[in-house]
PDB file of C-alpha atoms in Angstrom:
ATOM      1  CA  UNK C 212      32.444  11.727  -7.398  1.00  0.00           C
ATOM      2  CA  UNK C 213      29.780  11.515  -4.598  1.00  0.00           C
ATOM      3  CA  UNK C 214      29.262   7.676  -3.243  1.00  0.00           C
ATOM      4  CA  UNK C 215      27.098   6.589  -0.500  1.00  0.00           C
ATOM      5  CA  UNK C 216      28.213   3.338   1.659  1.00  0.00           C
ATOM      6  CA  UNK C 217      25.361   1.274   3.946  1.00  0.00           C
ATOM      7  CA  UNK C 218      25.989  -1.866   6.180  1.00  0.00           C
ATOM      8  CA  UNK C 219      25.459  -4.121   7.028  1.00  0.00           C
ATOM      9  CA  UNK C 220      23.586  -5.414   3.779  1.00  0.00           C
ATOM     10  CA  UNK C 221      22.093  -7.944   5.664  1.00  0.00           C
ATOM     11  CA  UNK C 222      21.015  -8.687   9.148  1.00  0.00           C
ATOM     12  CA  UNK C 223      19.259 -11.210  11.099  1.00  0.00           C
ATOM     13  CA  UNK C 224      18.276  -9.916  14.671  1.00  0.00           C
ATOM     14  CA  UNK C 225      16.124 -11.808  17.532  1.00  0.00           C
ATOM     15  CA  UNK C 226      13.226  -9.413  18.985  1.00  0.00           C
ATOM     16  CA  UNK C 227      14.197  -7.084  21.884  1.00  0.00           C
ATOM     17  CA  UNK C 228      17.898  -6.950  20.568  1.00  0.00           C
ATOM     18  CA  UNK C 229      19.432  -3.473  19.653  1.00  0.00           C
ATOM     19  CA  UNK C 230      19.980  -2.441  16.384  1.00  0.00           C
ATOM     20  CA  UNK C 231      22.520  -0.159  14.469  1.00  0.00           C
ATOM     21  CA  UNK C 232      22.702   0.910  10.916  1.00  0.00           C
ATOM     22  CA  UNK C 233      25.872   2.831   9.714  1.00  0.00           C
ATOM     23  CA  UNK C 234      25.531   5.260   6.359  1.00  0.00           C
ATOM     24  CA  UNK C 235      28.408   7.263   5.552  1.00  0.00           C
ATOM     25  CA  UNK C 236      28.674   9.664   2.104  1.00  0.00           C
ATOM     26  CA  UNK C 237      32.065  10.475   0.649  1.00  0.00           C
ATOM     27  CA  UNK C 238      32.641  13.418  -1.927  1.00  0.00           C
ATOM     28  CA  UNK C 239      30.459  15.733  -0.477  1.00  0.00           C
ATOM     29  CA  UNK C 240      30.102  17.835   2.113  1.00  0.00           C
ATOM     30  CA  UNK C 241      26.890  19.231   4.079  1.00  0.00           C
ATOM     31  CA  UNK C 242      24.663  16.731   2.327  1.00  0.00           C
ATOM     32  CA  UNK C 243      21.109  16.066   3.368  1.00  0.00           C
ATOM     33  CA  UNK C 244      20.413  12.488   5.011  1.00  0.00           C
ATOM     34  CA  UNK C 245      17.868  10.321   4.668  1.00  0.00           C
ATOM     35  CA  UNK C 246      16.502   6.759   6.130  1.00  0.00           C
ATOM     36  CA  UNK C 247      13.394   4.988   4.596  1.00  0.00           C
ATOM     37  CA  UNK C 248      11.975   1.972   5.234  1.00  0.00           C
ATOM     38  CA  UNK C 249      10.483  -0.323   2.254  1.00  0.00           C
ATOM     39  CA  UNK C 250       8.019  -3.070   3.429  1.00  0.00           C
ATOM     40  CA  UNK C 251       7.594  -5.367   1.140  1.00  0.00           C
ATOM     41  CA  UNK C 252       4.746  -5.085  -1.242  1.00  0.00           C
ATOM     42  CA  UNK C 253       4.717  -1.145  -0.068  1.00  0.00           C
ATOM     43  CA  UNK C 254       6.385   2.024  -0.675  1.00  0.00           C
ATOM     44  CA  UNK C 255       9.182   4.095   0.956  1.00  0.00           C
ATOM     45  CA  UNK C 256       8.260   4.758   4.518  1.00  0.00           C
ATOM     46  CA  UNK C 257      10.659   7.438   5.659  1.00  0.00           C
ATOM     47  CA  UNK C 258      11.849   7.419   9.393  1.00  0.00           C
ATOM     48  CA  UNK C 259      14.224  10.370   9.558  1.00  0.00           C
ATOM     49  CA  UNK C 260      16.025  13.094   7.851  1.00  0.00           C
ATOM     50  CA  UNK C 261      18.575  15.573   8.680  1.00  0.00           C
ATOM     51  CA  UNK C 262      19.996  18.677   7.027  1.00  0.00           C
ATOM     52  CA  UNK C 263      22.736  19.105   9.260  1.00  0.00           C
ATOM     53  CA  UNK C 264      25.199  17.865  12.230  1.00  0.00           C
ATOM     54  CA  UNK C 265      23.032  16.976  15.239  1.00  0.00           C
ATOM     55  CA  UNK C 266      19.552  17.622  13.476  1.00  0.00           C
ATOM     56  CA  UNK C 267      16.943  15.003  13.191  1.00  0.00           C
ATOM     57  CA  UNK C 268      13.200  15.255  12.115  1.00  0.00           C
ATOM     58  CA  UNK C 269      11.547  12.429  12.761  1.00  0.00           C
ATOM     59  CA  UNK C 270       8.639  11.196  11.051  1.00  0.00           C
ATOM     60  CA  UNK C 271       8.248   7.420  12.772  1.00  0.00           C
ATOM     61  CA  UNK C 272       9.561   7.796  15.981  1.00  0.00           C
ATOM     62  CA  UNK C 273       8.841   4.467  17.930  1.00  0.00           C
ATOM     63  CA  UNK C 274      11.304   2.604  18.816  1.00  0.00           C
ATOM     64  CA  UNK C 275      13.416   3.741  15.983  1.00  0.00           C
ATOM     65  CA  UNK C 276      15.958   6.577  16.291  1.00  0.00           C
ATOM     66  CA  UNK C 277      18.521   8.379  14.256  1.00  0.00           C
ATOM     67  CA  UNK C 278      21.836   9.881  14.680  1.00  0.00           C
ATOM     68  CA  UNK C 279      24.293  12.593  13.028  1.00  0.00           C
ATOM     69  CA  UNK C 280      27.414  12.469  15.014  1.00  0.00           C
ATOM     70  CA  UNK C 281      29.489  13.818  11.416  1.00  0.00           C
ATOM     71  CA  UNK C 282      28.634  15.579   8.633  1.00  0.00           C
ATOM     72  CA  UNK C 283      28.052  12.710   6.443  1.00  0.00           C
ATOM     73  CA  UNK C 284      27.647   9.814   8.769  1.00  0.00           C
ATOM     74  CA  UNK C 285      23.818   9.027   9.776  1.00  0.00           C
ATOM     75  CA  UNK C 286      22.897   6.110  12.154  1.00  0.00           C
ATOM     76  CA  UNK C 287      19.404   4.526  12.539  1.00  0.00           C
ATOM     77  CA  UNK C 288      19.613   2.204  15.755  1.00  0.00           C
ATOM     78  CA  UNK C 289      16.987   0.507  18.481  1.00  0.00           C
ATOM     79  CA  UNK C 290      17.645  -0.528  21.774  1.00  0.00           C
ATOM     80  CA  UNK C 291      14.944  -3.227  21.884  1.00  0.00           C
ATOM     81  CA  UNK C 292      14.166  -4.902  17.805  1.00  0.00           C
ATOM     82  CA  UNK C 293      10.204  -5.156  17.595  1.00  0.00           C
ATOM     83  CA  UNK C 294       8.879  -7.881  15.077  1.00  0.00           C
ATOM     84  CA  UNK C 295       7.446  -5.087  12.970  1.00  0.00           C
ATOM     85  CA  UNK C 296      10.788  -3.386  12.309  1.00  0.00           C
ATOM     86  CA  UNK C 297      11.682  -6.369  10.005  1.00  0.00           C
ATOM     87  CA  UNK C 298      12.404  -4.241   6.441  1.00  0.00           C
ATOM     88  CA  UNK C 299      14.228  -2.952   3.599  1.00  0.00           C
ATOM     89  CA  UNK C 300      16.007   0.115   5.335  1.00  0.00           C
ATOM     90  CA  UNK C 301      17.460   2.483   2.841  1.00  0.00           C
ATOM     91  CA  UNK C 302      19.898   5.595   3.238  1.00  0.00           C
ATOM     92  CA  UNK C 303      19.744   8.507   1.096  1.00  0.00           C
ATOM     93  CA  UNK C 304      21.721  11.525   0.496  1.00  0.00           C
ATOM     94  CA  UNK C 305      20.819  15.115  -1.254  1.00  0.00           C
ATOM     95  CA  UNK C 306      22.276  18.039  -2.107  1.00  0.00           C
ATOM     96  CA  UNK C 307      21.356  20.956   0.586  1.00  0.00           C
ATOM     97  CA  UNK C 308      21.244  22.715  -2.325  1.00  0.00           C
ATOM     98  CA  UNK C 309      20.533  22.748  -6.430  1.00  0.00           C
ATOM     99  CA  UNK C 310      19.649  19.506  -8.024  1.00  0.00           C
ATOM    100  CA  UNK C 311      16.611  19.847  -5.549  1.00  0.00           C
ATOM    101  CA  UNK C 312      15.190  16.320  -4.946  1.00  0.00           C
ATOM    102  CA  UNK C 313      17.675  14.177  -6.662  1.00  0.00           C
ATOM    103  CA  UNK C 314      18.282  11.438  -3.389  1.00  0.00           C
ATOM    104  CA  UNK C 315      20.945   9.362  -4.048  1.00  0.00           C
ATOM    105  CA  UNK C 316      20.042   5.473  -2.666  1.00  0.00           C
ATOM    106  CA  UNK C 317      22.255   3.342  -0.833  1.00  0.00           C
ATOM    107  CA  UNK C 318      22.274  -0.441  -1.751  1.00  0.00           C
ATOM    108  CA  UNK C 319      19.701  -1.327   1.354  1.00  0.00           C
ATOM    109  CA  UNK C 320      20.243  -2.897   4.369  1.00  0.00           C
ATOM    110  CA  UNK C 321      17.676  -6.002   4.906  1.00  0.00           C
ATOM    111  CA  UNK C 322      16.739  -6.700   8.657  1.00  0.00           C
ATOM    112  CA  UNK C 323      14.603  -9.668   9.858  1.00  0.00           C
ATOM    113  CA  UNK C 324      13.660  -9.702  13.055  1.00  0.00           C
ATOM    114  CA  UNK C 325      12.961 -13.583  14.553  1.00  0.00           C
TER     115      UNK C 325
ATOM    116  CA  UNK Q  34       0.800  15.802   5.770  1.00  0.00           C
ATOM    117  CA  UNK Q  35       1.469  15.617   2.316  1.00  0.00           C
ATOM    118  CA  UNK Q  36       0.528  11.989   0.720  1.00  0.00           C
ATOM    119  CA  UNK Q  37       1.315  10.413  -2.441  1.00  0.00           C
ATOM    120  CA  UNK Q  38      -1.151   7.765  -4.041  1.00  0.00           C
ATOM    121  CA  UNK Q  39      -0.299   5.197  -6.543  1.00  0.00           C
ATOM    122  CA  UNK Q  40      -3.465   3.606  -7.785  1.00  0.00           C
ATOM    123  CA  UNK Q  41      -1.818   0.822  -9.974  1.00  0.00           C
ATOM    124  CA  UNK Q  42       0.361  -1.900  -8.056  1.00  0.00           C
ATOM    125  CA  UNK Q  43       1.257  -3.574 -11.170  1.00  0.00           C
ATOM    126  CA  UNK Q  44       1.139  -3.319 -14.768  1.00  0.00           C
ATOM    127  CA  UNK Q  45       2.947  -4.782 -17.632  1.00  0.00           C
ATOM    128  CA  UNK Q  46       3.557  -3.442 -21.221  1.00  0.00           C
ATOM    129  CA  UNK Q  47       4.561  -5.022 -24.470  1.00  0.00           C
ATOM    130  CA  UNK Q  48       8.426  -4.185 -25.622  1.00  0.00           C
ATOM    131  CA  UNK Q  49       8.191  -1.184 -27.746  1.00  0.00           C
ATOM    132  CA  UNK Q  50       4.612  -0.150 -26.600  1.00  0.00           C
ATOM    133  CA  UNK Q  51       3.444   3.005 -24.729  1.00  0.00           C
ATOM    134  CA  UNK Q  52       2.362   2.833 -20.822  1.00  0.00           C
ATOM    135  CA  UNK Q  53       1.684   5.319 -18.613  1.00  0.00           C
ATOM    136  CA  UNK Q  54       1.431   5.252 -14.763  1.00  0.00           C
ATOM    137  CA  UNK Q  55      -0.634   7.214 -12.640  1.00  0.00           C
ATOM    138  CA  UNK Q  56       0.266   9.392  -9.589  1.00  0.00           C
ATOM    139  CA  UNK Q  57      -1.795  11.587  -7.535  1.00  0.00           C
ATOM    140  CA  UNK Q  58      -1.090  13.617  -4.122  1.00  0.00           C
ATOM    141  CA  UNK Q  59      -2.693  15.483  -1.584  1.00  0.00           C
ATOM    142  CA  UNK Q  60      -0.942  19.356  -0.534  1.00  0.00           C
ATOM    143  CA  UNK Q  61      -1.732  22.374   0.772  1.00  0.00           C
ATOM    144  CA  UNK Q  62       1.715  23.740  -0.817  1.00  0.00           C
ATOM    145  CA  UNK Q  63       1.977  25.782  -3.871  1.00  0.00           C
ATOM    146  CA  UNK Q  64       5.810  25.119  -4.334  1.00  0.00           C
ATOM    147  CA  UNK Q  65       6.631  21.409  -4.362  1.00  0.00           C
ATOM    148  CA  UNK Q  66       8.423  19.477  -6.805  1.00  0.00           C
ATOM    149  CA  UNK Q  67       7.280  15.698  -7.537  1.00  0.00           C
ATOM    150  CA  UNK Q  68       9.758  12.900  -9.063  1.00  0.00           C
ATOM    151  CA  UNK Q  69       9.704   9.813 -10.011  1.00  0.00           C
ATOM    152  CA  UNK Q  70      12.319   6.865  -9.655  1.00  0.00           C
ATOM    153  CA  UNK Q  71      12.948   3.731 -11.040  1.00  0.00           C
ATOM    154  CA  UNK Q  72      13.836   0.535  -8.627  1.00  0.00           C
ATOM    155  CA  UNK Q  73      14.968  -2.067 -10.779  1.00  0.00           C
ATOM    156  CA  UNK Q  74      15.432  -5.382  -9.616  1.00  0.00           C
ATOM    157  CA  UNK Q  75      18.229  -5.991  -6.979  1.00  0.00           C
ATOM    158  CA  UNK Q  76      19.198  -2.500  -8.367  1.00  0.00           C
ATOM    159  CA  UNK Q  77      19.478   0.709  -6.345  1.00  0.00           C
ATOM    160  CA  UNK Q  78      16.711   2.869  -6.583  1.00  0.00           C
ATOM    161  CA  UNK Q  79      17.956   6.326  -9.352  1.00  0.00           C
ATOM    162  CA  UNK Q  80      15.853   9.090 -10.241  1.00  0.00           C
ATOM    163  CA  UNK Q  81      13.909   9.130 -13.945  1.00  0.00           C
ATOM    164  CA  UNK Q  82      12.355  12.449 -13.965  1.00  0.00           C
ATOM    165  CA  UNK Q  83      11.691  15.506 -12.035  1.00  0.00           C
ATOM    166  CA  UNK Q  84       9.352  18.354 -12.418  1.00  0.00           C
ATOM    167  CA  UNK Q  85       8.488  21.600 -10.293  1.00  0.00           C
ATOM    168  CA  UNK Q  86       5.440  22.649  -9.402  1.00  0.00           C
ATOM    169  CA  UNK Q  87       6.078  26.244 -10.726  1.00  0.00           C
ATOM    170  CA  UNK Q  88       6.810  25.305 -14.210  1.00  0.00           C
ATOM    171  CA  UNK Q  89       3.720  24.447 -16.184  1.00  0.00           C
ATOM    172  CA  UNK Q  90       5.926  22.636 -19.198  1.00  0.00           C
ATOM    173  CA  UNK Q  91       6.086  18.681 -18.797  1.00  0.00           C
ATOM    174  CA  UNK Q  92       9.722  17.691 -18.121  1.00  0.00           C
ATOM    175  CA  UNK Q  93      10.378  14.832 -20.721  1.00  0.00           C
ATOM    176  CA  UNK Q  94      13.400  12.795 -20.149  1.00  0.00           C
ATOM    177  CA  UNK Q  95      14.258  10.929 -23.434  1.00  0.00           C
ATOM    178  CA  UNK Q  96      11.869   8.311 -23.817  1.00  0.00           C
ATOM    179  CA  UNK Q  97       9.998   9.420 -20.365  1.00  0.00           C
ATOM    180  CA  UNK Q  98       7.438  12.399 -19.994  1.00  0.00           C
ATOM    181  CA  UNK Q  99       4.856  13.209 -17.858  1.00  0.00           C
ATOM    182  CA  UNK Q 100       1.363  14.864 -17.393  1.00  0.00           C
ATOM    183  CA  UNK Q 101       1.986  17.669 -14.691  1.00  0.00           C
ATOM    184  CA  UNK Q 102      -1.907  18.566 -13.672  1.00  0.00           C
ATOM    185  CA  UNK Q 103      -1.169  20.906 -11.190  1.00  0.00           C
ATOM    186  CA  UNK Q 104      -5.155  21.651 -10.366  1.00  0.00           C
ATOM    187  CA  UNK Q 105      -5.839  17.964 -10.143  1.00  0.00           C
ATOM    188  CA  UNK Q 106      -2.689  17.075  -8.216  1.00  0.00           C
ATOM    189  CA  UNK Q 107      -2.058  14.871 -10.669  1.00  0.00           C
ATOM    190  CA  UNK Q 108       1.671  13.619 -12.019  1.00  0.00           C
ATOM    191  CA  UNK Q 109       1.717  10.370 -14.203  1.00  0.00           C
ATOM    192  CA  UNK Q 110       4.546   9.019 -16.038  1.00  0.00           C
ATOM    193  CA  UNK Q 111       4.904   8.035 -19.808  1.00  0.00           C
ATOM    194  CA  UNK Q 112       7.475   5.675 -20.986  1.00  0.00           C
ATOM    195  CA  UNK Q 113       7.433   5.720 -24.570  1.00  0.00           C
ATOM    196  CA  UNK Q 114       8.832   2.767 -26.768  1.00  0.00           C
ATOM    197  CA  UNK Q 115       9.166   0.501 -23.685  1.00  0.00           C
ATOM    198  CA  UNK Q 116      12.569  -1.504 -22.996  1.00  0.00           C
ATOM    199  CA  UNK Q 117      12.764  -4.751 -21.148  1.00  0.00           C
ATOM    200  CA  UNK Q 118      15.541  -3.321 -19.088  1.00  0.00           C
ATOM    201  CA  UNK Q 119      12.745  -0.517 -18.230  1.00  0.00           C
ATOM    202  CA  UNK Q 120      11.198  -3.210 -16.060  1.00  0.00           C
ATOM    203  CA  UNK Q 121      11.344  -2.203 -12.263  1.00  0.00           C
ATOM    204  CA  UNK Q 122       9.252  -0.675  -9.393  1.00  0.00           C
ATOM    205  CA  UNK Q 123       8.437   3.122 -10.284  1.00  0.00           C
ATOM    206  CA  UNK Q 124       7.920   5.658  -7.462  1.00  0.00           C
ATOM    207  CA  UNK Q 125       6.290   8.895  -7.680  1.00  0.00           C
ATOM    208  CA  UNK Q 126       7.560  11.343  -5.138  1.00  0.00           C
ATOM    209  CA  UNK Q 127       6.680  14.710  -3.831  1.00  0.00           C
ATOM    210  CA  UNK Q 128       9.340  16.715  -1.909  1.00  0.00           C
ATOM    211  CA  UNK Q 129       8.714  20.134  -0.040  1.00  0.00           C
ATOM    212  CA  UNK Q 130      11.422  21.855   2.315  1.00  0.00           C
ATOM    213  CA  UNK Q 131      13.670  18.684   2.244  1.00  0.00           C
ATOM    214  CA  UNK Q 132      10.708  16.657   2.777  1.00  0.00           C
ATOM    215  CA  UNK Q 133      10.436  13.279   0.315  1.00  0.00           C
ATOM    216  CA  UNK Q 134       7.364  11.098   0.531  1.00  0.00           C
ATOM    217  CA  UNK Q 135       6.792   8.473  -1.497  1.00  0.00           C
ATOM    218  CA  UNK Q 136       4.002   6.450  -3.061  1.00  0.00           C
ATOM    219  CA  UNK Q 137       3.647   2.995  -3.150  1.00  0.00           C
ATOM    220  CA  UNK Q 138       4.989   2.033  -6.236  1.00  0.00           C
ATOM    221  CA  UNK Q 139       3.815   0.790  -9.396  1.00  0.00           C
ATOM    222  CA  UNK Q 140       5.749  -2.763 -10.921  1.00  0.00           C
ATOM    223  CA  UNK Q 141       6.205  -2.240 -14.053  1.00  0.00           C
ATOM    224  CA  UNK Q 142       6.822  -5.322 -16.555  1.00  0.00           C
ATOM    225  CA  UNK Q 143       7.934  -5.508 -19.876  1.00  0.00           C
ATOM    226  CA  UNK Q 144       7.209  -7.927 -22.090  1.00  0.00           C
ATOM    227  CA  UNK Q 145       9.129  -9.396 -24.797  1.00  0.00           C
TER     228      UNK Q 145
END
């Protein structure tokens, strides 16, 4: 069976420090990636998906970025944490194909920036 | 851009009752297929229901169904014979070439 693995779960960062998220799938291979941001009180925000090894689309740029360097690894850091970036960041995983829109969630990682 | 608009930030619904949720989205696409999860509390976020654009049936899931109105870009969700444990932020989606967008959510409370 497929699983999905995010950390850290929780993270406390002072502005203008870096940032790096780690989301890794296991039981799958060539899956599509996925990072989202939930504010609070708000929806799913997404960042920045990728349907393959070294591609990113990127929907929020700014002083987020994302990274592929496996198959079913997928990054999100920052080199300098704004205030704003404080979130619920979540991973996601899909099939690249059948079972067309079925993301599977990770458990979150929650960032506050001080 | 596509854009996904959830008109009802919360709402609450006797146990055993009938609620519906509204959803509505903005495309230029005539092949899309729209979703919608269920985020319950401290819970990871799983899919309820999903339903392409090409099919004109409802998809009904058990006790959930929706209203597909594909003219009026409209998608709302029915949870019949509402549980407690149904209680959780819903999410209607829209997805197009890999491409998920989300709504705001809608929290949904049951009441005993």
């Amino acid at each position: 069976s497929q699983t999905i693995h995010q950390w850290p779960a929780t993270l406390v960062q002072p502005v203008g420090s870096p940032l790096s998220l780690e989301c890794t799938v296991e039981g799958t291979s060539n899956p599509n990636l996925y990072w989202y941001r939930q504010a609070a009180g708000r929806g799913l925000q997404l960042l920045f998906y990728s349907v393959g090894i070294g591609q990113i689309s990127s929907e929020v740029p700014q002083n987020l970025s994302a990274s592929r360097p496996q198959d079913r690894q997928f990054i999100l850091s920052s080199k300098k944490l704004l205030l704003s970036d404080s979130g619920f960041y979540l991973c996601a995983w899909s099939f690249s194909s059948g079972r067309v829109g079925e993301l599977f969630f990770g458990e979150g990682s929650r960032l506050t920036v001080l | 851009a596509q854009t996904v608009t959830q008109s009802q930030p919360e709402m609450s619904v006797q146990e055993a009752e009938t609620v519906t949720l509204s959803c509505t989205y903005d495309t230029s696409e005539n092949n899309y297929y729209l979703f919608w999860y269920k985020q319950p509390p401290s819970r990871q976020m799983i899919l309820v229901i999903r339903q392409e654009a090409y099919k004109q049936q409802n998809a009904t899931e058990n006790r959930f169904s929706v209203n597909f109105q594909k003219a009026a870009k409209s998608f709302s969700l029915k949870i019949s014979d509402s549980q407690l444990g149904d209680t959780a932020m819903y999410f209607c989606a829209f997805m197009n070439n890999n491409d998920m967008r989300f709504g705001a959510g809608t929290r949904l409370t049951v009441k005993p």
